[in-house]
CSV table of C-alpha atoms in Angstrom, one decimal:
chain,number,residue,atom,x,y,z
Q,1,MET,CA,25.0,-74.8,10.7
Q,2,SER,CA,22.9,-76.2,7.8
Q,3,THR,CA,20.1,-74.3,6.2
Q,4,PHE,CA,17.5,-76.6,7.8
Q,5,ASP,CA,19.0,-76.2,11.2
Q,6,LEU,CA,19.0,-72.4,10.8
Q,7,ILE,CA,15.3,-72.4,9.8
Q,8,VAL,CA,14.4,-74.5,12.8
Q,9,TYR,CA,16.4,-72.2,15.0
Q,10,ILE,CA,14.6,-69.1,13.6
Q,11,PHE,CA,11.2,-70.6,14.2
Q,12,PHE,CA,12.2,-71.5,17.8
Q,13,LEU,CA,13.2,-67.8,18.3
Q,14,LEU,CA,9.9,-66.7,16.9
Q,15,PHE,CA,8.0,-68.9,19.3
Q,16,VAL,CA,10.0,-67.7,22.3
Q,17,ALA,CA,9.6,-64.1,21.2
Q,18,LYS,CA,5.9,-64.5,20.9
Q,19,LEU,CA,5.7,-65.9,24.4
Q,20,HIS,CA,7.9,-63.0,25.6
Q,21,LEU,CA,5.7,-60.4,23.9
Q,22,VAL,CA,2.5,-61.9,25.4
Q,23,SER,CA,4.1,-61.6,28.9
Q,24,CYS,CA,4.9,-58.0,28.1
Q,25,ARG,CA,1.4,-57.2,26.9
Q,26,GLY,CA,-0.8,-58.0,29.8
Q,27,SER,CA,-3.8,-56.8,27.8
Q,28,PHE,CA,-3.7,-60.0,25.7
Q,29,SER,CA,-4.8,-62.1,28.7
Q,30,SER,CA,-7.6,-59.9,30.0
Q,31,ASP,CA,-11.1,-59.2,28.8
Q,32,PRO,CA,-11.1,-55.9,26.8
Q,33,SER,CA,-14.6,-55.0,27.9
Q,34,ASN,CA,-13.6,-55.4,31.5
Q,35,ARG,CA,-10.5,-53.2,31.0
Q,36,GLN,CA,-12.6,-50.6,29.4
Q,37,GLN,CA,-15.0,-50.5,32.3
Q,38,LEU,CA,-12.1,-50.2,34.8
Q,39,ASP,CA,-11.0,-47.1,32.8
Q,40,LYS,CA,-14.4,-45.5,32.5
Q,41,VAL,CA,-14.6,-42.0,34.1
Q,42,LEU,CA,-17.7,-42.2,36.3
Q,43,ASP,CA,-17.8,-39.0,38.3
Q,44,LEU,CA,-15.7,-36.1,37.1
Q,45,PRO,CA,-15.3,-33.4,39.8
Q,46,GLY,CA,-16.6,-30.0,38.7
Q,47,GLN,CA,-19.0,-31.4,36.1
Q,48,SER,CA,-22.4,-30.0,36.8
Q,49,PHE,CA,-24.0,-31.0,33.5
Q,50,ASN,CA,-25.0,-34.1,31.7
Q,51,VAL,CA,-23.4,-35.3,28.4
Q,52,SER,CA,-24.4,-38.0,25.9
Q,53,PHE,CA,-21.0,-39.5,25.5
Q,54,ALA,CA,-18.6,-41.5,27.7
Q,55,SER,CA,-15.0,-41.0,28.5
Q,56,TYR,CA,-12.2,-43.3,29.6
Q,57,SER,CA,-8.8,-42.6,31.1
Q,58,GLY,CA,-6.0,-44.6,32.5
Q,59,TYR,CA,-2.6,-46.2,31.7
Q,60,VAL,CA,-1.1,-48.4,29.0
Q,61,THR,CA,2.1,-50.1,30.0
Q,62,THR,CA,4.6,-49.8,27.2
Q,63,ASN,CA,7.5,-51.4,29.0
Q,64,LYS,CA,6.8,-53.8,31.8
Q,65,GLU,CA,10.5,-54.3,32.8
Q,66,SER,CA,11.1,-50.6,33.5
Q,67,GLY,CA,7.6,-49.8,34.5
Q,68,ARG,CA,6.9,-47.3,31.7
Q,69,ALA,CA,3.3,-46.3,31.4
Q,70,LEU,CA,1.6,-43.7,29.2
Q,71,PHE,CA,-1.6,-41.9,30.3
Q,72,TYR,CA,-4.5,-41.4,28.0
Q,73,TRP,CA,-8.0,-39.8,28.1
Q,74,PHE,CA,-10.5,-40.9,25.5
Q,75,PHE,CA,-13.8,-39.2,24.6
Q,76,GLU,CA,-16.4,-40.9,22.5
Q,77,ALA,CA,-18.0,-38.9,19.8
Q,78,VAL,CA,-21.2,-37.1,20.8
Q,79,GLU,CA,-23.2,-39.5,18.6
Q,80,ASP,CA,-22.7,-42.5,16.3
Q,81,THR,CA,-19.4,-43.5,17.9
Q,82,SER,CA,-19.1,-46.7,15.9
Q,83,SER,CA,-19.2,-44.9,12.5
Q,84,LYS,CA,-17.1,-41.8,13.4
Q,85,PRO,CA,-13.4,-41.7,12.9
Q,86,LEU,CA,-10.9,-42.1,15.8
Q,87,VAL,CA,-8.5,-39.2,16.1
Q,88,LEU,CA,-5.3,-39.1,18.2
Q,89,TRP,CA,-4.2,-35.7,19.5
Q,90,LEU,CA,-0.6,-35.0,20.5
Q,91,ASN,CA,1.0,-31.9,22.1
Q,92,GLY,CA,4.6,-31.0,21.8
Q,93,GLY,CA,7.2,-29.3,24.0
Q,94,PRO,CA,9.0,-31.6,24.0
Q,95,GLY,CA,7.6,-32.2,27.5
Q,96,CYS,CA,4.1,-30.7,27.3
Q,97,SER,CA,0.8,-32.5,28.2
Q,98,SER,CA,-1.9,-33.1,25.6
Q,99,VAL,CA,-4.4,-33.2,28.5
Q,100,ALA,CA,-3.2,-29.7,29.6
Q,101,PHE,CA,-3.4,-28.0,26.3
Q,102,GLY,CA,-5.2,-30.0,23.5
Q,103,LEU,CA,-7.9,-31.2,25.9
Q,104,ALA,CA,-8.3,-28.6,28.6
Q,105,GLU,CA,-8.1,-25.4,26.5
Q,106,GLU,CA,-8.4,-26.3,22.9
Q,107,ILE,CA,-10.3,-29.2,21.3
Q,108,GLY,CA,-11.6,-31.2,24.3
Q,109,PRO,CA,-15.2,-31.3,25.4
Q,110,PHE,CA,-14.5,-30.0,28.9
Q,111,HIS,CA,-12.7,-26.7,29.7
Q,112,ILE,CA,-11.8,-25.4,33.2
Q,113,GLU,CA,-13.3,-22.4,34.8
Q,114,LYS,CA,-11.2,-19.7,36.5
Q,115,ASP,CA,-11.8,-21.2,39.9
Q,116,GLY,CA,-9.7,-24.2,38.9
Q,117,LYS,CA,-12.5,-26.5,40.2
Q,118,SER,CA,-15.4,-26.3,37.8
Q,119,LEU,CA,-15.9,-27.4,34.2
Q,120,TYR,CA,-17.8,-26.0,31.3
Q,121,LEU,CA,-18.7,-27.5,27.9
Q,122,ASN,CA,-16.8,-26.5,24.9
Q,123,PRO,CA,-19.4,-26.0,22.1
Q,124,TYR,CA,-16.6,-26.4,19.5
Q,125,SER,CA,-15.2,-29.7,20.8
Q,126,TRP,CA,-13.8,-32.0,18.1
Q,127,ASN,CA,-15.7,-34.9,19.6
Q,128,GLU,CA,-18.8,-33.3,17.9
Q,129,VAL,CA,-17.6,-35.1,14.8
Q,130,ALA,CA,-15.0,-37.7,15.9
Q,131,ASN,CA,-13.9,-39.9,18.7
Q,132,ILE,CA,-10.9,-38.1,20.3
Q,133,LEU,CA,-7.9,-39.8,22.1
Q,134,PHE,CA,-5.5,-37.6,24.0
Q,135,LEU,CA,-2.1,-39.0,24.9
Q,136,ASP,CA,0.6,-37.7,27.4
Q,137,SER,CA,3.9,-38.7,25.8
Q,138,PRO,CA,6.7,-39.5,26.5
Q,139,VAL,CA,7.0,-40.7,30.1
Q,140,GLY,CA,7.5,-37.8,32.5
Q,141,VAL,CA,4.9,-35.7,30.7
Q,142,GLY,CA,1.6,-35.0,32.5
Q,143,PHE,CA,0.5,-38.2,34.3
Q,144,SER,CA,2.7,-40.6,32.3
Q,145,TYR,CA,5.5,-42.1,34.3
Q,146,SER,CA,8.2,-44.7,34.6
Q,147,ASN,CA,9.3,-46.6,37.7
Q,148,THR,CA,12.9,-46.3,36.3
Q,149,SER,CA,14.0,-42.7,37.0
Q,150,SER,CA,16.7,-42.8,34.4
Q,151,ASP,CA,14.0,-43.1,31.7
Q,152,LEU,CA,13.0,-39.5,32.3
Q,153,LEU,CA,16.5,-38.4,31.4
Q,154,SER,CA,16.8,-40.4,28.1
Q,155,ASN,CA,13.7,-39.3,26.1
Q,156,GLY,CA,14.1,-38.3,22.5
Q,157,ASP,CA,12.5,-38.5,19.1
Q,158,GLU,CA,13.9,-42.0,18.7
Q,159,ARG,CA,13.9,-44.3,21.6
Q,160,THR,CA,15.7,-47.1,19.8
Q,161,GLY,CA,16.3,-49.2,23.0
Q,162,ALA,CA,13.0,-48.5,24.6
Q,163,PHE,CA,11.1,-51.7,24.2
Q,164,PHE,CA,12.6,-54.8,25.9
Q,165,CYS,CA,9.4,-56.5,24.7
Q,166,LEU,CA,10.7,-56.2,21.1
Q,167,SER,CA,14.3,-56.9,21.7
Q,168,LEU,CA,14.1,-60.6,20.9
Q,169,PHE,CA,12.4,-59.7,17.6
Q,170,SER,CA,15.4,-57.5,16.8
Q,171,VAL,CA,17.7,-60.4,17.2
Q,172,ILE,CA,15.5,-62.6,15.0
Q,173,PHE,CA,15.4,-60.1,12.2
Q,174,VAL,CA,19.2,-59.6,12.4
Q,175,VAL,CA,19.5,-63.4,11.7
Q,176,LEU,CA,16.9,-63.2,8.9
Q,177,ILE,CA,18.7,-60.3,7.2
Q,178,TYR,CA,22.0,-62.2,7.6
Q,179,VAL,CA,20.4,-65.2,5.9
Q,180,ASP,CA,19.0,-63.2,3.0
Q,181,SER,CA,20.6,-59.7,2.9
Q,182,SER,CA,20.0,-59.3,-0.8
Q,183,ARG,CA,16.2,-59.3,-0.3
Q,184,SER,CA,16.4,-57.3,3.0
Q,185,LEU,CA,13.4,-59.0,4.5
Q,186,ILE,CA,12.8,-56.2,7.0
Q,187,SER,CA,14.4,-53.1,8.2
Q,188,ILE,CA,15.8,-53.0,11.7
Q,189,SER,CA,14.6,-49.5,12.1
Q,190,TYR,CA,11.0,-50.7,11.9
Q,191,ILE,CA,11.5,-53.0,14.8
Q,192,ALA,CA,12.8,-50.2,17.0
Q,193,ALA,CA,9.2,-49.0,17.3
Q,194,ALA,CA,8.3,-45.6,18.7
Q,195,GLU,CA,6.7,-45.7,22.1
Q,196,ASN,CA,3.6,-44.1,20.7
Q,197,LEU,CA,3.2,-46.9,18.3
Q,198,GLU,CA,3.5,-49.5,21.1
Q,199,PHE,CA,0.8,-47.5,23.0
Q,200,LEU,CA,-1.5,-47.6,20.1
Q,201,LEU,CA,-1.2,-51.3,19.5
Q,202,GLN,CA,-2.0,-52.0,23.1
Q,203,TRP,CA,-4.8,-49.4,23.2
Q,204,PHE,CA,-6.5,-51.1,20.2
Q,205,ASP,CA,-6.2,-54.4,22.1
Q,206,ARG,CA,-8.2,-52.7,25.0
Q,207,PHE,CA,-10.7,-51.0,22.6
Q,208,PRO,CA,-11.0,-53.5,19.7
Q,209,GLN,CA,-14.3,-52.0,18.6
Q,210,TYR,CA,-12.4,-49.1,17.1
Q,211,LYS,CA,-9.9,-51.1,15.0
Q,212,GLU,CA,-11.9,-50.8,11.8
Q,213,ASN,CA,-12.7,-47.0,12.3
Q,214,ASP,CA,-10.8,-44.6,10.1
Q,215,PHE,CA,-7.8,-43.4,12.2
Q,216,TYR,CA,-6.2,-40.0,12.0
Q,217,ILE,CA,-3.4,-38.3,13.9
Q,218,THR,CA,-3.4,-34.6,14.8
Q,219,GLY,CA,-1.2,-32.3,16.9
Q,220,GLU,CA,0.7,-29.0,17.1
Q,221,SER,CA,4.0,-27.4,17.8
Q,222,TYR,CA,6.8,-30.0,18.6
Q,223,ALA,CA,4.2,-32.7,17.6
Q,224,GLY,CA,5.3,-31.5,14.1
Q,225,HIS,CA,7.9,-34.2,14.8
Q,226,TYR,CA,5.8,-36.7,16.7
Q,227,VAL,CA,2.8,-36.8,14.2
Q,228,PRO,CA,4.7,-37.6,11.0
Q,229,GLN,CA,7.1,-39.9,12.8
Q,230,LEU,CA,4.3,-41.9,14.3
Q,231,SER,CA,2.5,-42.0,10.9
Q,232,GLN,CA,5.7,-43.3,9.3
Q,233,ALA,CA,6.0,-46.0,12.0
Q,234,ILE,CA,2.4,-47.1,11.4
Q,235,VAL,CA,2.7,-47.2,7.6
Q,236,ARG,CA,5.9,-49.2,7.9
Q,237,ASN,CA,4.4,-51.5,10.5
Q,238,ASN,CA,1.4,-52.2,8.3
Q,239,HIS,CA,3.6,-52.8,5.3
Q,240,ASN,CA,5.8,-55.3,7.2
Q,241,THR,CA,3.0,-57.2,8.7
Q,242,GLY,CA,1.1,-57.4,5.4
Q,243,GLU,CA,-2.1,-56.1,6.9
Q,244,LYS,CA,-3.6,-52.8,8.1
Q,245,VAL,CA,-3.0,-53.3,11.8
Q,246,ILE,CA,-3.9,-49.7,12.3
Q,247,ASN,CA,-6.3,-48.2,9.8
Q,248,LEU,CA,-4.4,-44.9,9.3
Q,249,LYS,CA,-6.0,-42.5,6.8
Q,250,GLY,CA,-4.0,-39.4,7.3
Q,251,PHE,CA,-2.6,-36.7,9.7
Q,252,MET,CA,-2.8,-33.0,10.3
Q,253,VAL,CA,-0.4,-30.7,12.2
Q,254,GLY,CA,-0.6,-27.1,13.2
Q,255,ASN,CA,2.1,-24.4,13.7
Q,256,ALA,CA,4.4,-27.4,13.5
Q,257,LEU,CA,8.2,-27.6,14.0
Q,258,THR,CA,9.2,-29.1,10.7
Q,259,ASP,CA,12.6,-28.1,9.6
Q,260,ASP,CA,15.0,-26.2,11.8
Q,261,PHE,CA,16.6,-24.0,9.0
Q,262,HIS,CA,13.3,-23.0,7.4
Q,263,ASP,CA,11.6,-22.6,10.8
Q,264,HIS,CA,14.3,-20.2,12.0
Q,265,LEU,CA,14.4,-18.4,8.7
Q,266,GLY,CA,10.6,-17.8,8.7
Q,267,ARG,CA,10.5,-16.9,12.4
Q,268,PHE,CA,13.1,-14.2,12.2
Q,269,GLU,CA,11.5,-12.8,9.0
Q,270,PHE,CA,8.1,-12.7,10.7
Q,271,MET,CA,9.3,-11.1,13.9
Q,272,TRP,CA,11.1,-8.4,11.8
Q,273,SER,CA,8.2,-7.8,9.4
Q,274,VAL,CA,5.7,-7.1,12.1
Q,275,GLY,CA,8.1,-4.8,13.9
Q,276,LEU,CA,9.0,-6.9,17.0
Q,277,ILE,CA,12.8,-6.7,16.6
Q,278,SER,CA,15.3,-4.2,15.2
Q,279,ASP,CA,17.1,-4.4,11.8
Q,280,GLN,CA,20.4,-5.1,13.6
Q,281,THR,CA,19.0,-8.0,15.7
Q,282,PHE,CA,17.3,-9.5,12.6
Q,283,LYS,CA,20.6,-9.6,10.8
Q,284,ARG,CA,22.4,-11.1,13.7
Q,285,LEU,CA,19.8,-13.8,14.2
Q,286,ASN,CA,20.1,-14.8,10.6
Q,287,ILE,CA,23.9,-15.0,10.8
Q,288,VAL,CA,24.2,-16.8,14.1
Q,289,CYS,CA,21.0,-18.9,14.4
Q,290,ASP,CA,19.8,-20.0,11.0
Q,291,PHE,CA,21.6,-23.3,11.0
Q,292,GLN,CA,21.1,-24.0,14.7
Q,293,SER,CA,19.0,-26.7,16.3
Q,294,PHE,CA,15.6,-25.4,17.7
Q,295,ILE,CA,16.0,-27.5,20.8
Q,296,HIS,CA,19.8,-27.5,21.3
Q,297,SER,CA,20.9,-24.1,20.3
Q,298,SER,CA,24.5,-22.8,20.7
Q,299,GLU,CA,25.3,-20.4,23.5
Q,300,LEU,CA,25.9,-17.6,21.0
Q,301,CYS,CA,22.6,-18.1,19.4
Q,302,GLU,CA,20.8,-18.0,22.7
Q,303,LYS,CA,22.5,-14.7,23.6
Q,304,VAL,CA,21.3,-13.1,20.4
Q,305,GLN,CA,17.8,-14.4,21.1
Q,306,ASP,CA,17.9,-12.9,24.5
Q,307,ILE,CA,18.5,-9.5,22.9
Q,308,ALA,CA,15.5,-10.1,20.7
Q,309,GLU,CA,13.5,-11.0,23.7
Q,310,GLU,CA,14.5,-7.7,25.3
Q,311,GLU,CA,13.4,-5.8,22.3
Q,312,MET,CA,10.0,-7.4,22.1
Q,313,GLY,CA,9.1,-6.7,25.7
Q,314,ASP,CA,6.4,-8.5,27.7
Q,315,ILE,CA,4.3,-10.1,25.0
Q,316,ASP,CA,3.0,-13.6,24.4
Q,317,LEU,CA,5.1,-14.8,21.5
Q,318,TYR,CA,2.5,-17.6,20.9
Q,319,SER,CA,-0.2,-14.9,20.2
Q,320,ILE,CA,1.4,-11.5,19.6
Q,321,TYR,CA,-1.8,-9.4,19.6
Q,322,THR,CA,-3.3,-10.8,22.8
Q,323,PRO,CA,-2.3,-9.9,26.4
Q,324,PRO,CA,-0.2,-12.3,28.4
Q,325,CYS,CA,-1.4,-13.7,31.7
Q,326,LYS,CA,-0.8,-11.3,34.6
Q,327,ALA,CA,-2.1,-13.6,37.4
Q,328,ASN,CA,0.2,-14.8,40.2
Q,329,PHE,CA,1.3,-17.7,38.1
Q,330,SER,CA,5.0,-18.2,37.9
Q,331,ARG,CA,6.4,-18.9,34.5
Q,332,SER,CA,10.0,-19.2,35.7
Q,333,ASN,CA,9.9,-23.0,35.7
Q,334,HIS,CA,9.2,-23.1,32.0
Q,335,PRO,CA,12.5,-23.5,30.2
Q,336,GLN,CA,11.3,-21.4,27.3
Q,337,SER,CA,9.8,-18.6,29.4
Q,338,GLY,CA,11.9,-15.5,28.8
Q,339,LYS,CA,14.6,-17.1,26.7
Q,340,ARG,CA,15.4,-19.1,23.5
Q,341,PHE,CA,11.8,-18.8,22.0
Q,342,GLY,CA,11.2,-22.5,22.6
Q,343,ILE,CA,8.2,-24.6,21.8
Q,344,LEU,CA,6.8,-24.7,25.3
Q,345,ARG,CA,3.4,-23.1,25.9
Q,346,ILE,CA,3.1,-19.8,27.8
Q,347,ALA,CA,-0.2,-19.1,29.5
Q,348,TYR,CA,-3.0,-17.5,27.6
Q,349,ASP,CA,-6.8,-16.8,27.8
Q,350,PRO,CA,-5.2,-15.2,29.6
Q,351,CYS,CA,-4.5,-17.8,32.3
Q,352,THR,CA,-5.9,-21.1,31.1
Q,353,GLU,CA,-2.7,-22.9,32.0
Q,354,GLU,CA,-3.1,-21.8,35.6
Q,355,HIS,CA,-6.6,-23.2,35.8
Q,356,SER,CA,-5.4,-26.5,34.5
Q,357,THR,CA,-2.6,-26.6,37.0
Q,358,VAL,CA,-5.0,-26.2,39.9
Q,359,TYR,CA,-7.6,-28.6,38.6
Q,360,PHE,CA,-5.4,-31.6,37.7
Q,361,ASN,CA,-3.6,-31.4,41.0
Q,362,LEU,CA,-6.8,-31.9,42.9
Q,363,PRO,CA,-6.7,-35.3,44.6
Q,364,GLU,CA,-10.4,-36.0,43.8
Q,365,VAL,CA,-9.7,-35.3,40.1
Q,366,GLN,CA,-6.7,-37.6,40.0
Q,367,ARG,CA,-8.8,-40.3,41.7
Q,368,ALA,CA,-11.6,-39.9,39.1
Q,369,LEU,CA,-9.0,-40.2,36.3
Q,370,HIS,CA,-7.5,-43.4,37.9
Q,371,VAL,CA,-4.2,-41.7,38.5
Q,372,GLN,CA,-3.5,-41.9,42.2
Q,373,ASP,CA,-3.9,-45.6,42.5
Q,374,LYS,CA,-1.5,-46.4,39.7
Q,375,SER,CA,1.2,-43.8,39.4
Q,376,PRO,CA,3.9,-42.6,41.8
Q,377,SER,CA,3.0,-39.5,43.8
Q,378,PHE,CA,4.1,-36.4,42.0
Q,379,LYS,CA,3.0,-32.9,41.3
Q,380,TRP,CA,1.2,-32.5,37.9
Q,381,GLU,CA,2.7,-29.9,35.6
Q,382,THR,CA,1.5,-28.6,32.2
Q,383,CYS,CA,5.1,-29.0,30.9
Q,384,SER,CA,8.1,-30.9,32.3
Q,385,ASP,CA,11.4,-29.0,32.6
Q,386,LEU,CA,13.1,-32.4,33.3
Q,387,VAL,CA,11.9,-33.9,30.0
Q,388,TYR,CA,12.8,-30.8,28.0
Q,389,ASP,CA,16.2,-30.2,29.5
Q,390,ASN,CA,17.2,-33.8,29.0
Q,391,TRP,CA,15.9,-34.3,25.5
Q,392,LYS,CA,18.4,-36.4,23.7
Q,393,ASP,CA,17.8,-36.2,20.0
Q,394,SER,CA,15.8,-33.9,17.8
Q,395,PRO,CA,16.3,-34.3,14.0
Q,396,ARG,CA,16.9,-31.0,12.2
Q,397,SER,CA,14.2,-31.9,9.7
Q,398,VAL,CA,11.2,-34.2,9.2
Q,399,LEU,CA,10.9,-33.3,5.5
Q,400,LYS,CA,12.4,-36.6,4.5
Q,401,VAL,CA,9.5,-38.3,6.4
Q,402,TYR,CA,7.0,-36.2,4.5
Q,403,ARG,CA,8.6,-37.2,1.2
Q,404,GLU,CA,8.2,-40.8,2.1
Q,405,LEU,CA,4.6,-40.4,3.4
Q,406,LEU,CA,3.5,-38.3,0.4
Q,407,ARG,CA,3.9,-41.5,-1.7
Q,408,SER,CA,1.7,-43.5,0.7
Q,409,GLY,CA,-1.6,-42.0,-0.2
Q,410,LEU,CA,-2.3,-40.5,3.2
Q,411,ARG,CA,-4.3,-37.4,3.6
Q,412,ILE,CA,-1.8,-34.7,4.8
Q,413,TRP,CA,-2.9,-31.3,6.0
Q,414,ILE,CA,-0.8,-28.5,7.6
Q,415,PHE,CA,-2.4,-25.5,9.3
Q,416,SER,CA,-1.0,-22.3,10.8
Q,417,GLY,CA,-2.4,-19.6,13.0
Q,418,ASP,CA,-1.1,-16.3,11.6
Q,419,THR,CA,-0.3,-14.4,14.8
Q,420,ASP,CA,2.1,-17.0,16.2
Q,421,ALA,CA,5.8,-15.8,16.4
Q,422,VAL,CA,7.1,-19.2,17.5
Q,423,ILE,CA,6.5,-21.3,14.4
Q,424,PRO,CA,4.9,-18.6,12.2
Q,425,VAL,CA,3.2,-18.9,8.8
Q,426,ALA,CA,6.4,-17.9,7.0
Q,427,SER,CA,8.3,-20.8,8.5
Q,428,THR,CA,5.7,-23.4,7.4
Q,429,ARG,CA,5.5,-21.9,3.9
Q,430,TYR,CA,9.3,-22.2,3.5
Q,431,SER,CA,9.2,-25.8,4.6
Q,432,ILE,CA,6.3,-26.7,2.3
Q,433,ASP,CA,7.9,-24.9,-0.6
Q,434,SER,CA,11.1,-26.9,-0.2
Q,435,LEU,CA,9.0,-30.1,-1.0
Q,436,LYS,CA,8.5,-28.7,-4.5
Q,437,LEU,CA,5.0,-30.1,-4.9
Q,438,PRO,CA,2.8,-29.2,-7.9
Q,439,THR,CA,-0.1,-26.9,-7.0
Q,440,VAL,CA,-3.5,-28.3,-7.7
Q,441,GLY,CA,-5.6,-25.5,-6.0
Q,442,PRO,CA,-4.2,-22.0,-6.1
Q,443,TRP,CA,-3.9,-19.7,-3.1
Q,444,ARG,CA,-7.3,-18.3,-2.0
Q,445,ALA,CA,-9.3,-17.1,1.0
Q,446,TRP,CA,-11.6,-19.6,2.8
Q,447,TYR,CA,-14.8,-18.5,4.7
Q,448,ASP,CA,-16.6,-19.2,7.9
Q,449,ASP,CA,-20.1,-17.7,8.2
Q,450,GLY,CA,-19.4,-15.2,5.4
Q,451,GLN,CA,-16.1,-14.0,6.9
Q,452,VAL,CA,-12.6,-14.8,5.8
Q,453,GLY,CA,-11.4,-17.5,8.1
Q,454,GLY,CA,-7.9,-17.6,6.6
Q,455,TRP,CA,-6.2,-18.7,3.4
Q,456,THR,CA,-5.4,-22.0,1.8
Q,457,GLN,CA,-3.5,-23.7,-1.0
Q,458,GLU,CA,-3.7,-27.2,-2.2
Q,459,TYR,CA,-0.8,-29.2,-3.5
Q,460,ASP,CA,-0.4,-32.7,-4.9
Q,461,GLY,CA,-0.7,-34.8,-1.8
Q,462,LEU,CA,-0.8,-31.9,0.8
Q,463,THR,CA,-3.2,-29.1,1.8
Q,464,PHE,CA,-2.0,-26.0,3.6
Q,465,VAL,CA,-4.5,-23.8,5.6
Q,466,THR,CA,-3.9,-20.6,7.6
Q,467,VAL,CA,-6.4,-19.4,10.3
Q,468,ARG,CA,-6.8,-15.7,10.5
Q,469,GLY,CA,-6.1,-14.1,13.9
Q,470,ALA,CA,-5.1,-17.4,15.6
Q,471,GLY,CA,-2.0,-17.9,17.6
Q,472,HIS,CA,0.1,-21.0,18.2
Q,473,GLU,CA,-2.8,-22.9,19.6
Q,474,VAL,CA,-5.3,-22.3,16.8
Q,475,ALA,CA,-8.3,-24.0,18.5
Q,476,LEU,CA,-7.8,-21.8,21.6
Q,477,HIS,CA,-7.9,-18.6,19.8
Q,478,LYS,CA,-10.3,-19.5,17.0
Q,479,PRO,CA,-12.3,-22.5,18.2
Q,480,LYS,CA,-15.2,-22.2,15.7
Q,481,GLN,CA,-12.8,-21.8,12.7
Q,482,ALA,CA,-10.7,-24.7,14.0
Q,483,LEU,CA,-13.7,-27.0,14.0
Q,484,THR,CA,-14.6,-25.9,10.5
Q,485,LEU,CA,-11.0,-26.8,9.5
Q,486,PHE,CA,-11.2,-30.2,11.3
Q,487,LYS,CA,-14.5,-31.1,9.5
Q,488,SER,CA,-13.0,-30.2,6.1
Q,489,PHE,CA,-9.9,-32.3,6.9
Q,490,LEU,CA,-12.0,-35.4,7.9
Q,491,SER,CA,-14.2,-35.1,4.9
Q,492,GLY,CA,-11.2,-34.6,2.5
Q,493,LYS,CA,-13.0,-31.6,1.0
Q,494,SER,CA,-11.5,-28.2,0.3
Q,495,MET,CA,-12.0,-25.4,2.8
Q,496,PRO,CA,-15.3,-23.6,2.3
Q,497,LYS,CA,-15.7,-20.8,-0.3
Q,498,LEU,CA,-17.9,-17.8,0.1
Q,499,ASP,CA,-21.5,-18.6,-0.5
Q,500,LEU,CA,-23.2,-15.9,-2.6
Q,501,PHE,CA,-26.9,-15.6,-2.2
Q,502,SER,CA,-29.2,-13.9,-4.7
Q,503,ASP,CA,-32.2,-11.7,-3.5
Q,504,SER,CA,-34.3,-13.1,-6.3
């Protein structure tokens, strides 16, 4: 084949692929304003108060062939929505719902009363200062679903074969790279886009008025993988297209799974230092589990962790100084309840998880959120055992991703509640220390209303913040301080110092 013939063939493939992508993305052919109105939440059960902002919920199809669809719930900022940043929140697990945790008991504007039917306003909601988008990811989590049952058994950090809509592009780029391998026109790994990136691209098609807004990604726990990985995918996608398709400015993660070795090392050290486990068990954990995967531990490591669990007794590992839920709410279906110290969330406050389970299984709530008319019939769960138990790949570390993104100019913050025994402060400090970043702002206390809110240190390209007295879900335990943290992050300013007032 001559060079001319090859070029003509490539352009033909590009044309066919474009048609294929349009067929996959139904949003291209519909009016965005009409799609928005269809998703608008008009009458939310249990809401007995008026608000000044609108919310939207529904599905974005990420793979038409297999019927994969991710559920979102979007809240406008309380005021000046067009000028406020857009922030995506992700929960972890893997397998836990961002609607269940991030929205319903942490940073969302609506929280659920103990009756499981009524709502109340959260005065420290993050939509006070930003537009907030909650996403249930991957399929099988919360209200997100797939019409292909095998999809629920093949989730992982990297779903390289997930998007049939992009498969033709992969073929094209293989040809391009073959033609000019020395210049490496594009990396194949960029084409195997994460499902969350595909969701965002389609969501911005549906809500084009937010494309120019500053965009940030936040999350906690296993989202310590999701958030930097998605940020990397966006940065690479923007680079490859030659334009800022998504106006990403930065990301922030809390009590985040980052590096399995450092996370284990810091966790065992924390549990021993606060007196939760014996000297003997501490030594055995370090010998047996230090180099184990957090998600796929060995049988021997799990046995030693079972011993540690016995020694600790009936406490909430996610918040060691607060009482666990004692209501008639079974935790036996949570794969990390009672063993392996996993990343799944155990009920707190003390039973906020129970309230969410009742509320989001109400038929009238599912109708209001446009769930029942689009998704298969299923029981809503805060966390999916099926997704967790069948998680395929979990990289031992995302520090390499950090090293790449630190060169991109993004604003990167990491925060940590200091009463969490799952991903404790010590774990995060070990991970950050391994990056060997120069310190530009030394360790110091930060303040909220004249009281120490926690401690912070600023590095070249990264800011670390602890929140005093907060557990794994920082905004659940310390909502006011969490909002102060969020405001500082968005502004790019250092955490507040103590204001000293003179009597004169």
